[in-house]
XYZ file of C-alpha atoms in Angstrom:
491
model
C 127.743 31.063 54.207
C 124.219 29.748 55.546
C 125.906 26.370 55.382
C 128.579 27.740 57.694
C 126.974 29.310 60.256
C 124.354 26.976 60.993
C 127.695 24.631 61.673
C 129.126 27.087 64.087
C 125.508 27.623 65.616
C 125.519 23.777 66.359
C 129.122 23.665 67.460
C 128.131 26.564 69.866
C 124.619 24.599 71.087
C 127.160 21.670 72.029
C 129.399 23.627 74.043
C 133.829 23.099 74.092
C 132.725 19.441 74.737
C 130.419 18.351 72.666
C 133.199 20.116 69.538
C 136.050 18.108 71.462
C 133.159 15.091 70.657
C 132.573 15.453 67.269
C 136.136 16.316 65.871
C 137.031 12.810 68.099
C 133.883 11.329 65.888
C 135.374 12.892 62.340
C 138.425 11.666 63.023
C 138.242 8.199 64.736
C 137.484 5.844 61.793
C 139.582 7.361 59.031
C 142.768 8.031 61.295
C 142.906 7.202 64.849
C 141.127 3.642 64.028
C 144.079 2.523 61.419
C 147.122 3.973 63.011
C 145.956 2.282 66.597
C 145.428 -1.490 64.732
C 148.976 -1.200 63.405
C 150.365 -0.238 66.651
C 148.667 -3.309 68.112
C 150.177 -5.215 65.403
C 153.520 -3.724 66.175
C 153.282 -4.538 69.770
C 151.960 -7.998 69.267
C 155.054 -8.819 66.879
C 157.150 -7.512 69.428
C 155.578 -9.073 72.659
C 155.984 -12.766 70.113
C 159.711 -11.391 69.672
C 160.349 -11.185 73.637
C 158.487 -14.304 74.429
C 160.270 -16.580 72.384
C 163.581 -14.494 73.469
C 162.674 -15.681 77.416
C 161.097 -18.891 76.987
C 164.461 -19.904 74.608
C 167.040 -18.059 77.550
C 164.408 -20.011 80.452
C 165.089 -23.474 78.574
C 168.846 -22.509 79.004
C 168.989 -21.235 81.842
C 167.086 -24.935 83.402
C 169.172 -26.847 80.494
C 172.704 -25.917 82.352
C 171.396 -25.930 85.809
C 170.147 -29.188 85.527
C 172.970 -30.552 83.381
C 175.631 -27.872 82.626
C 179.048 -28.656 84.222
C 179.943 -25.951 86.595
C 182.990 -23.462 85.619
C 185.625 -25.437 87.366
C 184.555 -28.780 86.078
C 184.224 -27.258 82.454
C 187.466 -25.577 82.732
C 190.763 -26.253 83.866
C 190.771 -25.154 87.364
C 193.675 -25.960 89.857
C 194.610 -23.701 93.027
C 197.939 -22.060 92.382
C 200.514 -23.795 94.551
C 203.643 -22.299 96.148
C 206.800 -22.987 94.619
C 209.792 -22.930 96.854
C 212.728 -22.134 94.054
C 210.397 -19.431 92.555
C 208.623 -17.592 95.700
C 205.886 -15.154 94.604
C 206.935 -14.762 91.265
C 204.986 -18.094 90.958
C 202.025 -16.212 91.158
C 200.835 -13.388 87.898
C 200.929 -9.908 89.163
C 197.517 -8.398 89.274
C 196.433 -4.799 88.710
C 193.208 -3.798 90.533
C 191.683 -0.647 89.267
C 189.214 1.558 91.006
C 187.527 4.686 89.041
C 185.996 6.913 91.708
C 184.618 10.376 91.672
C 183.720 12.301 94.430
C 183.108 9.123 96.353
C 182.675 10.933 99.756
C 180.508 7.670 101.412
C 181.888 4.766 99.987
C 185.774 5.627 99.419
C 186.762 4.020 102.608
C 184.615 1.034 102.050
C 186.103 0.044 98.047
C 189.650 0.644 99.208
C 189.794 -0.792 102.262
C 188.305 -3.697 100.624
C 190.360 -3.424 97.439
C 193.591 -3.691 99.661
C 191.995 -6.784 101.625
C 192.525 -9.459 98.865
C 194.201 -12.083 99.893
C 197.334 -12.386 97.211
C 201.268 -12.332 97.512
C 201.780 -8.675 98.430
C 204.445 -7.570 95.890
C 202.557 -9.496 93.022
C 199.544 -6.632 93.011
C 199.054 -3.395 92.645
C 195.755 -1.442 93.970
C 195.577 1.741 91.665
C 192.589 4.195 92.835
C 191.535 6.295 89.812
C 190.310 9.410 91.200
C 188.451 11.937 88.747
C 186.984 13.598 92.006
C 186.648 16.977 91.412
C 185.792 18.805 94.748
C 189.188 19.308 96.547
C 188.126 18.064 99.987
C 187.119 14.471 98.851
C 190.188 14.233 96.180
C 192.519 15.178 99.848
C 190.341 12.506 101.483
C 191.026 9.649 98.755
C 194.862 10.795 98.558
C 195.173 10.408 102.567
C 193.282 7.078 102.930
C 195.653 5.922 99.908
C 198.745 6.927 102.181
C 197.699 5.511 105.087
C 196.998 2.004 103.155
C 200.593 2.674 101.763
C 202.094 3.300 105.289
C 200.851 -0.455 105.725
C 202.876 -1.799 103.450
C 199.973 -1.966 100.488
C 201.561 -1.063 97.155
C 198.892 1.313 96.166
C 199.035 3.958 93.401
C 196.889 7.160 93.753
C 196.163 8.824 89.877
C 195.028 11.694 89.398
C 194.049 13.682 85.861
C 193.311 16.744 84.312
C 189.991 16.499 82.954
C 187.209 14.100 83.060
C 187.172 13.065 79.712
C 185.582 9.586 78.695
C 184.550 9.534 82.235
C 185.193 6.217 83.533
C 186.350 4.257 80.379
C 188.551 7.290 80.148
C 189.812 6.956 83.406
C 190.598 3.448 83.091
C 192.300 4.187 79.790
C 194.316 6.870 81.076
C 194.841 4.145 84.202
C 196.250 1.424 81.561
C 198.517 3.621 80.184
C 201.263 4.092 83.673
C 204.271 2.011 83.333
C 203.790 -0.303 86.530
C 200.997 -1.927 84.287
C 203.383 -3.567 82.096
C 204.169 -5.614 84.981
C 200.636 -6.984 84.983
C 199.141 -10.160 83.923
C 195.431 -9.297 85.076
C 193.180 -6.288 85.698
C 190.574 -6.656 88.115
C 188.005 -3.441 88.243
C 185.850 -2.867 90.540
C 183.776 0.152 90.954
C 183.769 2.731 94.044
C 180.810 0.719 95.749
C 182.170 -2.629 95.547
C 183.232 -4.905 98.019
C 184.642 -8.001 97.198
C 185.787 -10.983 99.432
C 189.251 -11.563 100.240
C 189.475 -14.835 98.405
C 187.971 -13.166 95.185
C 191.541 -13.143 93.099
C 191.890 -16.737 94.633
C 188.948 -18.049 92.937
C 188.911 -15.936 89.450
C 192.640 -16.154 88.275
C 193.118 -20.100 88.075
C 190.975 -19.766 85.086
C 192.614 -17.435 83.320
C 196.387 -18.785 84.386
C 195.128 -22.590 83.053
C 193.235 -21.352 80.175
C 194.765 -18.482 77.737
C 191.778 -18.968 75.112
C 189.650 -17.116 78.478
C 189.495 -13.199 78.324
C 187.061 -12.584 81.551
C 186.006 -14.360 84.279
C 182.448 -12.603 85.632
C 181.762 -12.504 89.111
C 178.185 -11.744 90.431
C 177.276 -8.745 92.397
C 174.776 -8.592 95.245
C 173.009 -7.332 91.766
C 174.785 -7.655 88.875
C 178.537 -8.604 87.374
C 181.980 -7.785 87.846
C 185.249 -9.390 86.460
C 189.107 -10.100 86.230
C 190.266 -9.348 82.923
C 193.295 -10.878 80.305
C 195.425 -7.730 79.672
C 196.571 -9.073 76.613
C 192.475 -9.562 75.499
C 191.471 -5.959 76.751
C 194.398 -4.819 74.539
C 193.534 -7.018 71.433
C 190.573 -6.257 71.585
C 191.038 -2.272 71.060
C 190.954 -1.408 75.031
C 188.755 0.788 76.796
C 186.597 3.433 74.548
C 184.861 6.155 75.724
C 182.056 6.251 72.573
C 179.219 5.365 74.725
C 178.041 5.154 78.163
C 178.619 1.355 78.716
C 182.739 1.225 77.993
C 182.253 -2.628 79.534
C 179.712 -3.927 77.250
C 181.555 -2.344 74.642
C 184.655 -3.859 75.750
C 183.154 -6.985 76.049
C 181.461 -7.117 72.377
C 184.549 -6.462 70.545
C 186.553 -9.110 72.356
C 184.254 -11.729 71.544
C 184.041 -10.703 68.159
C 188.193 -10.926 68.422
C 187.403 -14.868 69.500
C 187.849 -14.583 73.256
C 185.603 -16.538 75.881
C 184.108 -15.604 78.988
C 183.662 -17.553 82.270
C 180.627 -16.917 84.745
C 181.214 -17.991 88.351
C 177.247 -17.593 89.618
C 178.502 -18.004 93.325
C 181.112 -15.777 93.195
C 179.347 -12.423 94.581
C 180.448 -9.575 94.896
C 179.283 -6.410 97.508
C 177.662 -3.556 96.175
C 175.271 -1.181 96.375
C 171.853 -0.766 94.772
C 170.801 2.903 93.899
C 168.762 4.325 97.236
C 166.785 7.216 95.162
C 164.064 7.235 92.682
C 166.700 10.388 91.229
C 169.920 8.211 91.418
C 168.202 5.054 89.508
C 166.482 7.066 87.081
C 169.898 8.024 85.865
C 171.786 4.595 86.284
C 168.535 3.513 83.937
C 168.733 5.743 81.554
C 172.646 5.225 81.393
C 172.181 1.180 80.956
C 169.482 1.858 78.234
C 171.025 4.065 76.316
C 174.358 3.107 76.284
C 173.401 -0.391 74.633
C 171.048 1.076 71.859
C 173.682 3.460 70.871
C 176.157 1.005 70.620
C 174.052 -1.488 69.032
C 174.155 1.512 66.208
C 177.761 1.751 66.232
C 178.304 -1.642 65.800
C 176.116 -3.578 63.721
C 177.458 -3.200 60.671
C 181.179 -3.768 62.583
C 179.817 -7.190 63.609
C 177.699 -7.948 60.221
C 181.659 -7.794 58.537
C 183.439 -9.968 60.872
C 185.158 -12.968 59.728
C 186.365 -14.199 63.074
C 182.818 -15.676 64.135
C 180.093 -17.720 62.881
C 176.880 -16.505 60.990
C 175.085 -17.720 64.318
C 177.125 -15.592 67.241
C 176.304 -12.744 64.393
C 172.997 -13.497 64.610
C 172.651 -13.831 68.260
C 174.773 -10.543 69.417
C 172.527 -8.587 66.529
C 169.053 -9.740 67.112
C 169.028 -11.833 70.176
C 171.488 -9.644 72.593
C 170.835 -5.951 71.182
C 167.931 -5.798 69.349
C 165.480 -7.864 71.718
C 166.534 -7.871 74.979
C 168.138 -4.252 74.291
C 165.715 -2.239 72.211
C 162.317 -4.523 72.037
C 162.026 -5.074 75.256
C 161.809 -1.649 76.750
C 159.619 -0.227 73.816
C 156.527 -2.835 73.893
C 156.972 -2.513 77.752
C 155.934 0.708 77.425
C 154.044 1.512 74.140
C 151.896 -1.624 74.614
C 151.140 -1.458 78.617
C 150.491 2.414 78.869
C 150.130 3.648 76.308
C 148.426 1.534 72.819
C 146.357 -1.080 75.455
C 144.771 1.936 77.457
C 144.128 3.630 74.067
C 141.703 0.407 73.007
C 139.493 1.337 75.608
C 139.000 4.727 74.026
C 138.384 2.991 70.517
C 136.044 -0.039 71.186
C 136.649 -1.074 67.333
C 140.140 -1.756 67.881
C 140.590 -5.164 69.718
C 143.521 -7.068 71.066
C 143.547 -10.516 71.585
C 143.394 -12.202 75.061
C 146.916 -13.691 74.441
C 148.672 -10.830 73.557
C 147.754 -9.237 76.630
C 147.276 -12.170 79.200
C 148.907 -15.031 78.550
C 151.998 -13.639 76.708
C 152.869 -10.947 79.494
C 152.157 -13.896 82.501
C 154.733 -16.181 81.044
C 157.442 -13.626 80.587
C 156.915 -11.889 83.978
C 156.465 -15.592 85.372
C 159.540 -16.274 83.412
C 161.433 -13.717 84.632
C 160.705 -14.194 88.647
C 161.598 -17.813 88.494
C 165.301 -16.175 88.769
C 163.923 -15.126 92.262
C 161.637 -17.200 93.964
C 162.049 -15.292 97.055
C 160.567 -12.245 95.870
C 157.352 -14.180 94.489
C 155.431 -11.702 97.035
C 156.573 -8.548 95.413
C 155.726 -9.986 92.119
C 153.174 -7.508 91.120
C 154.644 -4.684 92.598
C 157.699 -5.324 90.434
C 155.595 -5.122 87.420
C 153.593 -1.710 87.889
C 157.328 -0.678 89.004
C 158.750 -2.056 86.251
C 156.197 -0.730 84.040
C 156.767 2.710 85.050
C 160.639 2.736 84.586
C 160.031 1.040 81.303
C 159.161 5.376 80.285
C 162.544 5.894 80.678
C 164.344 3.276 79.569
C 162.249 3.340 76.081
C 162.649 7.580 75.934
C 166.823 6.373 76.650
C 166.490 3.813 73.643
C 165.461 6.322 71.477
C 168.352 8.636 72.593
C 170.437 6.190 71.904
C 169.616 5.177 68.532
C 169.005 8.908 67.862
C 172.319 9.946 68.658
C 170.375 12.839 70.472
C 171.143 15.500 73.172
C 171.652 12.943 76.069
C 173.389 10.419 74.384
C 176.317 10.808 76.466
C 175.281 11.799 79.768
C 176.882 9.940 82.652
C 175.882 11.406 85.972
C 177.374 9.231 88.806
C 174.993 7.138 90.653
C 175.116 8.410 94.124
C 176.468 5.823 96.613
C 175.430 6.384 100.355
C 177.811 3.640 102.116
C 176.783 4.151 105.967
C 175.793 7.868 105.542
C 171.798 7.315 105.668
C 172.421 5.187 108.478
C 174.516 7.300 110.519
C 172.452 10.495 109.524
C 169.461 8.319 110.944
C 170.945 8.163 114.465
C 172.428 11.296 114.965
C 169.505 13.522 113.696
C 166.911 11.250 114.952
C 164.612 14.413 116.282
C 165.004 16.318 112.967
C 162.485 16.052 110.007
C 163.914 16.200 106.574
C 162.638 19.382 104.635
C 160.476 18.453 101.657
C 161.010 20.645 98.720
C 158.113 20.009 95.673
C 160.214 20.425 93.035
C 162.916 17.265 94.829
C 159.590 15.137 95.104
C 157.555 16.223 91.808
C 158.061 13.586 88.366
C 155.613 15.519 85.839
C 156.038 12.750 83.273
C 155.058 10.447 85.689
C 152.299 12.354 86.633
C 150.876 12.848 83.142
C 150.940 9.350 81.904
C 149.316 8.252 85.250
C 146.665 11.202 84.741
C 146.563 9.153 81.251
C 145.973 5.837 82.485
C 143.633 7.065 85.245
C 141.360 8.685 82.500
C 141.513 5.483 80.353
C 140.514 2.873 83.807
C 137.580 5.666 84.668
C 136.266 5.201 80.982
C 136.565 1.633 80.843
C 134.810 1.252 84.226
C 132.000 3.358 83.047
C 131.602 2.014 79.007
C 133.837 -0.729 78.683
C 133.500 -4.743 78.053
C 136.939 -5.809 79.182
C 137.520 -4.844 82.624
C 140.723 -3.270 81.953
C 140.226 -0.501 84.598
C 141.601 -3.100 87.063
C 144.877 -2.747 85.633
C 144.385 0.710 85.018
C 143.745 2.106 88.455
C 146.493 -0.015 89.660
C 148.981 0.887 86.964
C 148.279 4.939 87.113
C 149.076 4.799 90.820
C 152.091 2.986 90.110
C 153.289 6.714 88.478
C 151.384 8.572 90.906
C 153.385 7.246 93.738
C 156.239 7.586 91.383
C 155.225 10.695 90.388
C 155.121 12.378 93.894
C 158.347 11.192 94.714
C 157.459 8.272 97.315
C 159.957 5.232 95.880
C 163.702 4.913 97.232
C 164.936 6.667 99.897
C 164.571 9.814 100.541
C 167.977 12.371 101.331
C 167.682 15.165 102.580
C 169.903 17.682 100.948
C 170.876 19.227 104.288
């Protein structure tokens, strides 16, 4: 008992901080000192993992720019020609599917665009897939379908009872009408895309002169977009609504069926890029989980094929999913914010100068070589980067969970011209700021986090880490409060 209370009178002559001191003391060297050096191993595996990953795609990437044949001199590529004694039926009849829902901004835009392609009119068929659910927009859609119609466009407006499988199960659903029988191709393009006239022109002459090709990939502004083989999409088990990325999915088992792809890099396509912080916190958390969830669905399905090598195996399991898919986002995170600032707290944990210098440099370095005109934004894309890198790993996790979110798909909201014209009309009026619309607490604590760690290393530490600190815990800050993208008002 004496023993006891002379603790508690010592504890009490210290005050809540000087306890908080010496249970950090008790604890540091048995626990938090071991389970912080094998994180830091962890990491360091990892960050090896992803270097070689982007130093072996950079070699590529220079290896086929510098020597690599371009699509049309790899492939057989020849312009379809007309043919008097067969007409149009001397072209393949195309089916061009766009899933929509409750496109208000951009409906006009992707149709309009959809029924500019430049191909024989009675050898295509535009078919909007509308899953809108608010009666005014779904009247909208229908009308601006009719009036394409009245033009002579043979466009099909569909329409379903439920939402279920959300896009993939709107395309599905789409396949499924008999007009598609007709079809050679499917070309998909989403409800923000806008492709060029000539875009059939310069995708289908590789699949017409080479059946062994199931897509041909077109660039976005940002991103892909395709033409595919009906007869491949079929094959290869058609659209499935298990997780939240029905294309990569799609793709996958197709190439585990033994079909190729093509990749025309300057073929782009239109779109547009997610204009709130909101809107591309879901997209992210869509693309991130989707892929770790069906890297779990699948591994073992691609482990058992016969149809491919032991290297594609290899490469779609470790080098495609598990790297660039899984690794990636975790040591983004759990080495940058969270295990690095933690080494400043524990002095006897150390991390070498190339696993947090030299490694990092050569992948972001690596990675911006892709666009040397946004060398200036270079470190602003990192801390950015670095902050959605929270979501994408706490996505991963979902995904490879199987947890509560696993299948959330909330529509990226497209603006089209609506910011713009909003802009002009209500120059005089000041948007309304609500807190709770601006306020990210998650972002806000693990800045408070890093903040704490850069203020202790500026005051005790050897390593001068609070540079990075103080710049990386107003990266969430900013984020935090709501000041990235663009900002909409409600009303």
């Amino acid at each position: 008992m004496d023993h006891l209370s002379s603790e508690s009178v010592i504890f009490d002559s210290y005050g809540f901080s000087g306890q908080v001191g010496m249970i950090w003391q008790v604890v540091k060297a048995p626990l938090i000192v071991p389970v912080l050096k094998l994180l830091v191993m962890i990491c360091l595996v990892m960050s090896i993992m992803l270097f070689i990953e982007r130093v072996y795609m950079g070699v590529v990437i220079a290896f086929v720019k510098l020597f690599g044949r371009k699509p049309n001199k790899r492939y057989k590529w020849e312009a379809i020609k007309d043919d008097i004694e067969l007409g149009n039926s001397a072209y393949p009849m195309v089916l061009v599917q766009i899933p929509m829902y409750n496109e208000k901004e951009v409906y006009q835009l992707s149709i309009g665009a959809a029924c500019g392609l430049s191909w024989p009119s009675d050898r295509i068929i535009i078919q909007v897939l509308d899953d809108s659910t608010d009666p005014a927009i779904k009247s909208l859609v229908e009308m601006e379908c009719q009036r394409w119609a009245n033009k002579g466009i043979n466009i099909k407006y569909e329409i379903r009872d439920n939402r279920n499988g959300y896009k993939a199960g709107a395309l599905k659903e789409g396949m499924k009408h008999s007009y598609v029988k007709q079809c050679d191709y499917v070309a998909i393009f989403d409800a923000d895309f806008q492709p060029e006239p000539d875009f059939l022109w310069r995708t289908i002459p590789f699949l017409l002169h080479n059946p062994h090709i199931a897509l041909v990939q077109a660039r976005w502004k940002f991103g892909t977009a395709g033409v595919w083989r009906i007869s491949a999409l079929n094959e290869a088990g058609g659209w499935k609504d298990r997780t939240t990325v029905e294309d990569m999915d799609l793709a996958v088992r197709a190439s585990l069926k033994g079909w190729k792809f093509v990749y025309i890099a300057d073929l782009k396509v239109k779109n547009e890029l997610p204009s709130t912080f909101k809107a591309y916190r879901y997209q992210q958390h869509r693309w991130s989980c989707g892929p770790a969830n069906l890297f779990k669905k699948m591994a073992m399905e691609i482990i058992r094929n016969k149809k491919v090598s032991m290297w594609k195996k290899f490469y779609v399991i470790y080098s495609f999913f598990f790297v660039r898919k899984i690794v990636a986002h975790i040591v983004t995170f759990l080495f940058y914010c969270v295990v690095l600032p933690a080494t400043v707290l524990v002095p006897e944990v150390e991390v070498p100068k190339w696993g947090y210098v030299y490694i990092p440099s050569t992948i972001t370095l690596l990675n911006a070589v892709g666009t040397p005109r946004s060398l200036h934004l270079l470190i602003f894309w990192v801390l950015f980067e670095n902050v959605m890198s929270m979501h994408r790993t706490k996505a991963t996790f979902i995904g490879l969970l199987e947890a509560g979110r696993v299948n959330e798909w909330v529509v990226t909201e497209k603006l089209g011209d609506a910011l713009k014209i909003k802009s002009t009309t209500k120059a005089s009026r000041k948007p309304r700021l609500r807190i709770g619309e601006r306020m990210h607490m998650q972002e806000l604590g693990v800045g408070a986090y890093l903040f704490f760690c850069g203020c202790y290393d500026f005051a005790f530490g050897k390593n001068s880490y609070f540079i990075y600190l103080f710049l990386q815990s107003m990266a969430f800050f900013i984020s935090g409060i709501g000041y990235v993208g663009t900002f909409v008002p409600t009303s």
